[in-house]
XYZ file of C-alpha atoms in Angstrom:
549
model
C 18.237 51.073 -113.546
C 16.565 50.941 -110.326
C 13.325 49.811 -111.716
C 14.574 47.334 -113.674
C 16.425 45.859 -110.696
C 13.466 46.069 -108.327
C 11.180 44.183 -111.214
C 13.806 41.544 -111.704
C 14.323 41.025 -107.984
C 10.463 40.781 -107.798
C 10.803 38.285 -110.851
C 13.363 35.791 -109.413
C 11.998 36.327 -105.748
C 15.046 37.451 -104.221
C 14.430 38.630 -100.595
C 16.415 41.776 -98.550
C 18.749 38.699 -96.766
C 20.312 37.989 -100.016
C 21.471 41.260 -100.425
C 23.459 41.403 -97.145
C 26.497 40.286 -98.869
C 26.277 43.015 -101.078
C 25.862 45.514 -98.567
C 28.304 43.908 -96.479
C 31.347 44.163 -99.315
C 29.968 47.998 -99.696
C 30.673 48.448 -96.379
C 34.369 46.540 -96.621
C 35.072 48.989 -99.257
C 34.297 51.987 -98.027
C 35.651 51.447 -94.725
C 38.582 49.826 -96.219
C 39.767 52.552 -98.387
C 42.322 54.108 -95.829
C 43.964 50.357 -95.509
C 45.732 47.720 -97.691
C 43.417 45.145 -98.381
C 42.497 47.411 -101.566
C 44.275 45.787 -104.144
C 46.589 49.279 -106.004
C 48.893 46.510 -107.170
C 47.931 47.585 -110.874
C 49.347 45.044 -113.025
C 50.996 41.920 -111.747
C 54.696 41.471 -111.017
C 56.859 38.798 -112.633
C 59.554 37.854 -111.709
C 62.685 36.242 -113.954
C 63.367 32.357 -113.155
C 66.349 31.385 -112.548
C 69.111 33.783 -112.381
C 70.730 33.144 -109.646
C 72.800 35.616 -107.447
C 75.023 35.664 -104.624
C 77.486 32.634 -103.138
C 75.127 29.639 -101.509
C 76.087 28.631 -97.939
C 75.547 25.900 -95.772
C 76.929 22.340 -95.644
C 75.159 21.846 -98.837
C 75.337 25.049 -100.183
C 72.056 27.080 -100.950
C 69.771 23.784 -100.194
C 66.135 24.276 -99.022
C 63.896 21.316 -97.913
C 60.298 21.522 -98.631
C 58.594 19.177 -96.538
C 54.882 18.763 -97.409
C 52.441 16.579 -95.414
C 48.404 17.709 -95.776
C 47.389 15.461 -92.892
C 49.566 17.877 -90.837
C 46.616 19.745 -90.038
C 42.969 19.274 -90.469
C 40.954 21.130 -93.766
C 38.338 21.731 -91.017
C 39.061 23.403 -87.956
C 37.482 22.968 -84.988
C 38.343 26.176 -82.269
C 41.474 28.281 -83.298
C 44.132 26.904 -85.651
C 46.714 26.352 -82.586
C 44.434 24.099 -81.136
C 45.573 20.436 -80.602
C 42.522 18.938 -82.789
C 43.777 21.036 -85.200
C 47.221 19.843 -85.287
C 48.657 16.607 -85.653
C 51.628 16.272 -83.621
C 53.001 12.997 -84.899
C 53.096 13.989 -88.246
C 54.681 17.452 -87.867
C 57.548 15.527 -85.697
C 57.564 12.911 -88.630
C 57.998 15.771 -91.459
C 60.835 17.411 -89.029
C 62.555 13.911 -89.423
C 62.422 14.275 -92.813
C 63.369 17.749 -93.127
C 66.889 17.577 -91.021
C 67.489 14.157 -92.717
C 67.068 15.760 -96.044
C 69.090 19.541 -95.372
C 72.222 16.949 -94.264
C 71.428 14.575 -96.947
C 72.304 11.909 -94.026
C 69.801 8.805 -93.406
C 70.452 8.646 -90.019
C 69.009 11.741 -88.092
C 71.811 11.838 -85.379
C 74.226 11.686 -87.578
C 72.105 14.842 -89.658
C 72.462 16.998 -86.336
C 76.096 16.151 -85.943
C 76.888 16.885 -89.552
C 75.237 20.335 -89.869
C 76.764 21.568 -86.302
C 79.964 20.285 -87.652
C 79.837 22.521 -90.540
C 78.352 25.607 -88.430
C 81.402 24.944 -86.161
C 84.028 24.829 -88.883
C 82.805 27.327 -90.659
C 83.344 29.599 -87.587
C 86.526 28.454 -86.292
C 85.706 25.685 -83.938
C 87.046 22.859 -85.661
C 84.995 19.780 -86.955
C 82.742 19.415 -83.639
C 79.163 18.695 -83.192
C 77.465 19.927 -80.455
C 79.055 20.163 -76.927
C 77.447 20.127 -73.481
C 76.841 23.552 -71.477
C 76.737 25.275 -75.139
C 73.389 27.526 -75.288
C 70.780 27.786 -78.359
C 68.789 30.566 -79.226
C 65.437 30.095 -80.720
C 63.756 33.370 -82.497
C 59.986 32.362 -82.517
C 57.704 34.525 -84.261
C 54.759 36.377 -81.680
C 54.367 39.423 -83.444
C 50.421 39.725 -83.404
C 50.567 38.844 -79.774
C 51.302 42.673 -78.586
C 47.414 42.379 -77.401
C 48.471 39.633 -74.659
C 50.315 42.916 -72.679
C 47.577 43.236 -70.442
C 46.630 39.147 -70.568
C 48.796 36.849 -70.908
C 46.378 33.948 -70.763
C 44.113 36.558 -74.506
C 43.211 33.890 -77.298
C 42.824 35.037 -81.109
C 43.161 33.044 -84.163
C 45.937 35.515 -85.206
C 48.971 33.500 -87.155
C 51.776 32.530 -84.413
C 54.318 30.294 -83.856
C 53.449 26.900 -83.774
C 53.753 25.531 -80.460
C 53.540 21.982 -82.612
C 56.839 22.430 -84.700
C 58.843 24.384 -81.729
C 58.058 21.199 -79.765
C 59.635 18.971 -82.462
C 62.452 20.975 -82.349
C 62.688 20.688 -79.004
C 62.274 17.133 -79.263
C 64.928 16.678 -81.249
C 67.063 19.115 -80.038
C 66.916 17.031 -76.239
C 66.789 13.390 -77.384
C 68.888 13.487 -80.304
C 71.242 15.974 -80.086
C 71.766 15.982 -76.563
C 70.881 19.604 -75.868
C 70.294 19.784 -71.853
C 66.520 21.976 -71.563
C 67.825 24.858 -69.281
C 70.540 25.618 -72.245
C 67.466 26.309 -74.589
C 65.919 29.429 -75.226
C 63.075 30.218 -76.776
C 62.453 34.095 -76.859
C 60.470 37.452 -78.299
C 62.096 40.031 -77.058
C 59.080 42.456 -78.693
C 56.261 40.523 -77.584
C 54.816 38.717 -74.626
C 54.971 35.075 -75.255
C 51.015 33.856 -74.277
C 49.569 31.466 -72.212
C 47.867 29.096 -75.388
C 51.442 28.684 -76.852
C 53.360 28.252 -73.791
C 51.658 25.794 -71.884
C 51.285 24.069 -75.091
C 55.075 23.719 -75.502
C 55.764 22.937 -72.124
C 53.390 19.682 -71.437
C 53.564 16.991 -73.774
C 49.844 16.883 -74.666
C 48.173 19.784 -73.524
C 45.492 20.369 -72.481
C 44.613 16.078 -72.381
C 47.993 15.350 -70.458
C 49.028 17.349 -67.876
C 52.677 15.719 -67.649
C 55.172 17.804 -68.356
C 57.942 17.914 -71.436
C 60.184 20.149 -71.523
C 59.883 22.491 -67.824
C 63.099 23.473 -67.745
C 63.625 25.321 -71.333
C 63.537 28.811 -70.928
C 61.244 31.219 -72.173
C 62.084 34.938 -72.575
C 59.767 38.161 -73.882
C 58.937 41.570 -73.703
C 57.341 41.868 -70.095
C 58.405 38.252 -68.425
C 54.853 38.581 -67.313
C 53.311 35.174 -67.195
C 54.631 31.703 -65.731
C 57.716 30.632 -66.511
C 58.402 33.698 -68.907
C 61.333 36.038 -67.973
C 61.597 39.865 -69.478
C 64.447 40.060 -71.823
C 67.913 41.773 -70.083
C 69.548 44.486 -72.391
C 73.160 43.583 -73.183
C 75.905 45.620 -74.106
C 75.922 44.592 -77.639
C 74.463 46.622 -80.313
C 73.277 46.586 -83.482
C 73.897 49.704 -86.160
C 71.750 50.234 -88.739
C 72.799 51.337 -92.337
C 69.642 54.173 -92.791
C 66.876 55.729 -90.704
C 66.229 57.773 -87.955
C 67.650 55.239 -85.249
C 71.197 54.562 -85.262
C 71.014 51.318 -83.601
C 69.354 48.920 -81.393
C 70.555 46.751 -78.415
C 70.311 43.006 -78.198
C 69.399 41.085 -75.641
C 71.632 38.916 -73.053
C 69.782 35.807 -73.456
C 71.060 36.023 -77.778
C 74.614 37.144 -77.029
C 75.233 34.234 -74.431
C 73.917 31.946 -76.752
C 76.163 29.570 -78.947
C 73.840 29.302 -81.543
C 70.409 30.809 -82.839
C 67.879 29.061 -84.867
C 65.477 31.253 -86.427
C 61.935 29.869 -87.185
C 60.041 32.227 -89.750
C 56.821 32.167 -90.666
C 55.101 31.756 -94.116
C 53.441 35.095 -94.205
C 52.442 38.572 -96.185
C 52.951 41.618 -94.161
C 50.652 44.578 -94.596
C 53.232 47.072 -94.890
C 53.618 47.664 -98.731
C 52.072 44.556 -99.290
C 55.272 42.958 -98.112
C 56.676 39.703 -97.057
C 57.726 38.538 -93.232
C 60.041 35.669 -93.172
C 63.522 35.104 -91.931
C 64.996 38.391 -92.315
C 62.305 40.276 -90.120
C 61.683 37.422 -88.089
C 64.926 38.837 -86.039
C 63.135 42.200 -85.639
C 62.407 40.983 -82.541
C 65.759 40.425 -81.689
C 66.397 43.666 -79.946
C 65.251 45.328 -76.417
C 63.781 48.669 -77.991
C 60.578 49.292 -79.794
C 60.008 47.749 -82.946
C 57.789 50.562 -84.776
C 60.400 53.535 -85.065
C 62.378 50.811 -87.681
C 59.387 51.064 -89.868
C 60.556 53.887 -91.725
C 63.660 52.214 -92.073
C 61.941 48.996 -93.302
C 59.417 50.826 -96.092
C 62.650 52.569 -97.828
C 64.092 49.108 -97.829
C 61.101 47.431 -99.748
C 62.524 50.232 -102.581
C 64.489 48.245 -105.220
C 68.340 49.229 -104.830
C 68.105 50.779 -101.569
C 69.766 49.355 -98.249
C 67.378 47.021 -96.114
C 67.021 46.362 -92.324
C 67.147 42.701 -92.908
C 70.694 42.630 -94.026
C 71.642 44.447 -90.672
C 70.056 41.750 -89.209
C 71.091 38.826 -91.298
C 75.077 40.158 -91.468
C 75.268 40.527 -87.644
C 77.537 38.183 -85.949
C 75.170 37.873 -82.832
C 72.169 37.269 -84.913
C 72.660 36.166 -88.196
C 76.207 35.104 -88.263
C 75.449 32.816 -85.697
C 72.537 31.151 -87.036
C 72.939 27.607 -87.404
C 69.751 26.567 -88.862
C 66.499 28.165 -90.771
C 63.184 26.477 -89.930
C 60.527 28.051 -92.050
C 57.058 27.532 -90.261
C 54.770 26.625 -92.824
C 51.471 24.747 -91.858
C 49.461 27.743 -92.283
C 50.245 30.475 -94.570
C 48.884 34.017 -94.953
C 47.959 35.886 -98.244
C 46.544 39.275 -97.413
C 48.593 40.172 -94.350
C 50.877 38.413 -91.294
C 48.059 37.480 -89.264
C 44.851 35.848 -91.226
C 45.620 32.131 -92.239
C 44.304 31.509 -95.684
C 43.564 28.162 -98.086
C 46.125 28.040 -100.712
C 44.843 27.446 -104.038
C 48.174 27.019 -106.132
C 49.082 22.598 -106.450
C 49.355 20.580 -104.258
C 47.587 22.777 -101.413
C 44.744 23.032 -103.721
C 42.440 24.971 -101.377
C 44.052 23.408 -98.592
C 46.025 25.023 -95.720
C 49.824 24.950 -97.080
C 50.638 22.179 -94.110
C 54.619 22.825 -94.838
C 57.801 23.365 -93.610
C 61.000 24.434 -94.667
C 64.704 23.683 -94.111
C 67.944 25.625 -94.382
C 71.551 27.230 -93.596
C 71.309 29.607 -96.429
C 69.176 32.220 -95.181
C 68.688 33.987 -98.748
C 68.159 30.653 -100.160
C 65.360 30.041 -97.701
C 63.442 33.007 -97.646
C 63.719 33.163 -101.489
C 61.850 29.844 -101.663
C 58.981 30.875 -99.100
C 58.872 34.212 -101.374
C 58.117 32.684 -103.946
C 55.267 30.405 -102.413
C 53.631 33.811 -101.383
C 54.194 35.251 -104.436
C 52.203 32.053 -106.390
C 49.299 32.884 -104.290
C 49.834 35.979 -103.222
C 51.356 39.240 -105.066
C 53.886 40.953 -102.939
C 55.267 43.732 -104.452
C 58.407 43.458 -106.354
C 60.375 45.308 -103.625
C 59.489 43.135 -101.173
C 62.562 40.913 -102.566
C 64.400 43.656 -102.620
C 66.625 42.890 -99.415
C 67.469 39.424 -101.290
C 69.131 41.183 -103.908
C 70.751 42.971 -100.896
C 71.812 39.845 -98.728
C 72.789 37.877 -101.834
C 75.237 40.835 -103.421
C 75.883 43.406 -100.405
C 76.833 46.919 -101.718
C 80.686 47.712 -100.736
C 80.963 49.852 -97.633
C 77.252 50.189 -96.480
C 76.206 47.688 -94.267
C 78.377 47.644 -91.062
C 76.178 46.575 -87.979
C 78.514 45.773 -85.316
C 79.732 49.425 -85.943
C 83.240 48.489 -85.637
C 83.817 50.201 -89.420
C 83.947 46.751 -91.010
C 81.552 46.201 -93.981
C 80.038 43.414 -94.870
C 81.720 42.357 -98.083
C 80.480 38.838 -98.768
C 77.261 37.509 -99.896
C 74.773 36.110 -97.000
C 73.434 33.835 -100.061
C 72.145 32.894 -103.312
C 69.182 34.073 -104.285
C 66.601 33.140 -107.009
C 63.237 32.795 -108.807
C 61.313 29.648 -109.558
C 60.612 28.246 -112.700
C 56.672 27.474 -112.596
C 56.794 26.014 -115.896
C 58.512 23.202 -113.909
C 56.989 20.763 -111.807
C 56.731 22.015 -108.216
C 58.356 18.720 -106.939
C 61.543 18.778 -109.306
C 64.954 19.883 -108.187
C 64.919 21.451 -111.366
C 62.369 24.187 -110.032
C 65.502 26.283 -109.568
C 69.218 26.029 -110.725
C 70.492 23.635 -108.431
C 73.633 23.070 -106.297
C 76.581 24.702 -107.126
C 74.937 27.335 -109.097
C 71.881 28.424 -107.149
C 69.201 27.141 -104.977
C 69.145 23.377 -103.917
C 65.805 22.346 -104.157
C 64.502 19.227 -102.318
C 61.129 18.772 -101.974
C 59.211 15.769 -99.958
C 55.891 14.967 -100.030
C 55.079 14.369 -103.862
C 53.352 11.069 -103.184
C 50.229 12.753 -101.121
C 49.889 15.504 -104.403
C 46.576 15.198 -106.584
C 46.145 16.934 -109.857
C 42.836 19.485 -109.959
C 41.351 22.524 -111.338
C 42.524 25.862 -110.289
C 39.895 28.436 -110.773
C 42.309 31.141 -111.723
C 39.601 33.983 -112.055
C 37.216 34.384 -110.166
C 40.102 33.900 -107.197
C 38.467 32.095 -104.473
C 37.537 34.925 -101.662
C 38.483 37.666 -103.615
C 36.341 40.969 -104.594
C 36.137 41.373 -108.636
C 34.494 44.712 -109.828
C 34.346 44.744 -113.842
C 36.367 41.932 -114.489
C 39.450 43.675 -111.539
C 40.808 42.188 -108.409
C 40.421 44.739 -105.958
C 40.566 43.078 -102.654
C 40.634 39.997 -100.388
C 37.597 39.524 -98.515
C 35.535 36.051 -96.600
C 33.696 35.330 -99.651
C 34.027 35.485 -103.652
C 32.107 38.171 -105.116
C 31.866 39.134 -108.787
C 30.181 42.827 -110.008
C 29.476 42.917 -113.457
C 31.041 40.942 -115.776
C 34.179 38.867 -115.624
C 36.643 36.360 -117.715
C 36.413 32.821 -115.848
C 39.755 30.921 -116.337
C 40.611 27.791 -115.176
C 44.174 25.447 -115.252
C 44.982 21.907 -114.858
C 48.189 21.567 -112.618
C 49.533 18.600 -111.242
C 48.970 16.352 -114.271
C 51.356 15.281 -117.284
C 48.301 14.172 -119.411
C 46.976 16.248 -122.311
C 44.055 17.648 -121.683
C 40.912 17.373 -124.240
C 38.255 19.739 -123.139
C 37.047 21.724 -120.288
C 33.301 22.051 -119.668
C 32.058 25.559 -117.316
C 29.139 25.265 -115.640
C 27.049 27.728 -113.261
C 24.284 25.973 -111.275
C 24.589 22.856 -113.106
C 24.035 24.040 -116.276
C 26.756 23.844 -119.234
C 27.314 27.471 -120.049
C 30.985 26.877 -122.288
C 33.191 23.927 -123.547
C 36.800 25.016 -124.410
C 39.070 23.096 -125.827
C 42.544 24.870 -126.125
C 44.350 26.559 -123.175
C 44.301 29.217 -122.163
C 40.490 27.792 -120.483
C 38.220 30.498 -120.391
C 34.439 31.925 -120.662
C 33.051 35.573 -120.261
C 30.885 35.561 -117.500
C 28.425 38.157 -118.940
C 25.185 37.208 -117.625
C 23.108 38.996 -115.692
C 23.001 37.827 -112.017
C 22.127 38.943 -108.237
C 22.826 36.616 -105.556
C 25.077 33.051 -104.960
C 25.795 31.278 -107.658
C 27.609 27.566 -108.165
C 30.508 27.884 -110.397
C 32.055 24.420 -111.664
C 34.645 23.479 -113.935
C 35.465 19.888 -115.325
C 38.479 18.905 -117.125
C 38.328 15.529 -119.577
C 41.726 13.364 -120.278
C 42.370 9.701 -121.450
C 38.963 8.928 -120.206
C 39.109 10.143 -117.013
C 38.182 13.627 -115.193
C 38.100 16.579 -112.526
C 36.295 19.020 -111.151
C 36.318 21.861 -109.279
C 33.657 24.225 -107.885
C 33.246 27.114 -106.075
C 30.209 29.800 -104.676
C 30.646 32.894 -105.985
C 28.237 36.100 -105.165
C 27.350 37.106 -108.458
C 25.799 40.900 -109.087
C 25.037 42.656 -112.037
């Protein structure tokens, strides 16, 4: 075999260079084995639409707000992702318009604040009152791959953080529409530094063009209080009990407890534990003054279907949780292989686009069942990584009691669901829809294009013998391999589908599924290219892909 390869290297001239990627995915592998980004998924979890569970809150009960906008962000970037060519403010504030507009189903955004606090308030035995002055908010931003700023707070990575772009809409908001005075807001990590790129950032109005300052006087609190205008979190006397593991509780911090009201801003990301899923539920693991680690155990028996989950702790807790006025899901870049890389989604609209999103809600099930499910169309979490859904949305009696006062929770935090992909991503009919399960509004459709999603080979993904096995830079195939692609985005029929590898015709299907068996033999990049024919008109789509054997 080694013959034959040297003689038909030799014959196509293919020099050492070409090989490096080769080399370079042998050496992924093998030093990879230990970690997660080998794909042991086996075969692919499915999960049932629509059957919905649990009661959905908020003042429109179980409504999420999908606010979509792909000049958010640039396809390009230029420096890091947080960077402020990378990032167009004015949009991002326009799709937080939008968003809160939408969640109160109000025109006026004033009137949208006033309306959800009203509800927040009632609902908790204030009366029907909006916001009043000298009342303190919370905000749970999301540092968690910023434990490497401990020894700098001024350390830059490309690393998946909050977005100092959507806080500062918030915050915008928050001051000149609802009224909120800036030293009674909080923004805080109490497991993580806050660093130097995202502060400053946050602070100034167009930094680092403008050095006039925004918002000086909101407060920022963290792990160490170790750079300007950061303060270490306080311990309170408050705790929080936990309903399995090896520690029996953790303690909050004063700057939560004092607070009227939290806001919790998740990310859309994967975790590498378990191939899981970080969003609003472990968001508010950094919600307490004690190390964050010695809850993993707690947190990988959770991701077991049927078994009690850290999130609902968190979630059910009337400092945290129970005081949570609003969900602000962080979506203008999403990760697919763990919490920190930012990836190109493939799935419509994004089409290989970052996902340039964010999401609205009170119902914090609802919420982080939507975002699930965006991972989980790109991604492949594994089916216990919803398990603290089913948790939140039907509580088992007498287990979850974190205030530790021997009260359980015995209502449902939510209603939780799947997605029905067979529907267009833009309808309310996606899910159930109010008064039975998730309220689905989604803004945006008018920027959406229909195109060709190369369903196999996966862009940057590793294929050995026709498997996914990992997620790597680049798209390499070894050996053989079924190429599929699908037309989303368009109510046409489709007539035919031509596949192509460096220009050359190699298949025309015309009935769906779309497919050709890659079977030739091949060592080093090759263009893959797939056009799709209707009423006259077409699409492509194409993609590199390291072809070997």
């Amino acid at each position: 075999i080694f013959l034959s390869l040297s003689i038909y290297l030799k014959k196509i001239k293919v020099h050492f260079a070409s090989l490096l990627p080769l080399l370079a995915i042998v050496i992924l592998i093998v030093g990879s084995m230990g970690s997660n980004i080998i794909n042991e998924k086996g075969q692919r979890w499915q999960p049932i639409p629509k059957e919905p569970m649990g009661t959905p809150v908020g003042l429109n009960p179980g409504r999420v707000v999908w606010v979509w906008n792909p000049k958010a962000t640039s396809s390009e970037l230029h420096g890091y992702w947080w960077e402020r060519e990378n990032n167009n403010q004015s949009i991002i504030d326009e799709m937080f318009e939008k968003g809160i507009k939408a969640l109160a189903g109000v025109d006026n955004l004033k009137e949208a604040w006033d309306s959800l606090f009203k509800w927040f308030n009632k609902m908790h035995g204030k009366g029907n009152v909006s916001y009043q002055k000298g009342e303190r908010i919370a905000i749970k931003i999301n540092m968690n791959n910023c434990w490497d700023c401990r020894n700098n707070y001024a350390r830059e990575d490309n690393d998946r953080d909050a977005s100092p772009y959507v806080v500062k809409s918030l915050l915008r908001q928050l001051v000149n529409v609802v009224g909120v005075p800036q030293e009674d807001i909080i923004l805080y990590d109490a497991s993580r530094p806050i660093p130097d790129w995202f502060y400053y950032r946050v602070i100034y109005k167009d930094y680092p063009v403008s050095m006039e300052l925004e918002f000086p006087n909101v407060k920022f609190y963290d792990e160490l209080g170790g750079g300007e205008g950061r303060q270490k979190v306080e311990a309170s006397n408050v705790k929080i009990y936990f309903a399995y593991g090896p520690c029996e509780y953790r303690t909050l911090p004063k700057c939560v407890v004092e607070a009227n009201y939290l806001i919790n801003m998740p990310l859309l990301k994967m975790h590498p534990i378990n191939n899981g899923v970080t969003l609003a539920g472990k968001n508010l693991f950094g919600s307490w003054i004690e190390e964050v680690s010695d809850i993993h155990e707690y947190h990988e028996y959770g991701q077991i279907m049927g078994n009690p989950a850290p999130q609902v702790d968190l979630l059910a807790h009337e400092q945290l949780g129970g005081k949570t006025l609003l969900y602000i899901g962080d979506g203008l870049f999403g990760t697919i292989k763990d919490h920190k890389t930012i990836a190109k989604f493939q799935m419509y609209p994004f089409n290989n686009d970052w996902t340039n999103s964010l999401f609205f809600s009170q119902d914090p099930v609802a919420i982080d069942s939507v975002m699930f499910d965006f991972l989980n169309e790109e991604a492949n979490p594994i089916e216990g990584a919803q398990n603290y859904l089913h948790q939140a949305a039907e509580p088992p009696a007498e287990l979850y009691d974190p205030e530790g006062d021997g009260i359980y929770l015995n209502k449902s935090l939510g209603v939780h669901e799947h997605w029905d992909t067979s529907v267009d991503i833009f309808s309310p009919e996606r899910y159930s829809g109010a008064g039975i399960g998730i309220d689905f509004v989604a803004v945006g459709k008018e920027y959406a294009e229909a195109w060709i999603r190369i369903l196999s080979p996966q862009p940057n993904h590793l294929y050995i013998f026709g498997k996914d096995v990992a997620i790597i830079p680049f798209t390499v195939v070894i050996g053989n391999i079924t190429v599929e692609g699908r037309v989303e985005g368009l109510n046409e029929s489709i007539e035919k589908m031509e596949f192509y590898v460096d220009g050359k015709m190699v298949k025309e299907d015309s009935e769906a599924p779309y497919t050709w068996e890659w079977r030739e033999f091949s060592f080093g990049k090759r263009e893959l290219k797939l056009i799709a024919y209707y009423d006259e008109e077409s699409i492509e789509n194409e993609t590199d892909v390291w072809k070997f054997l």
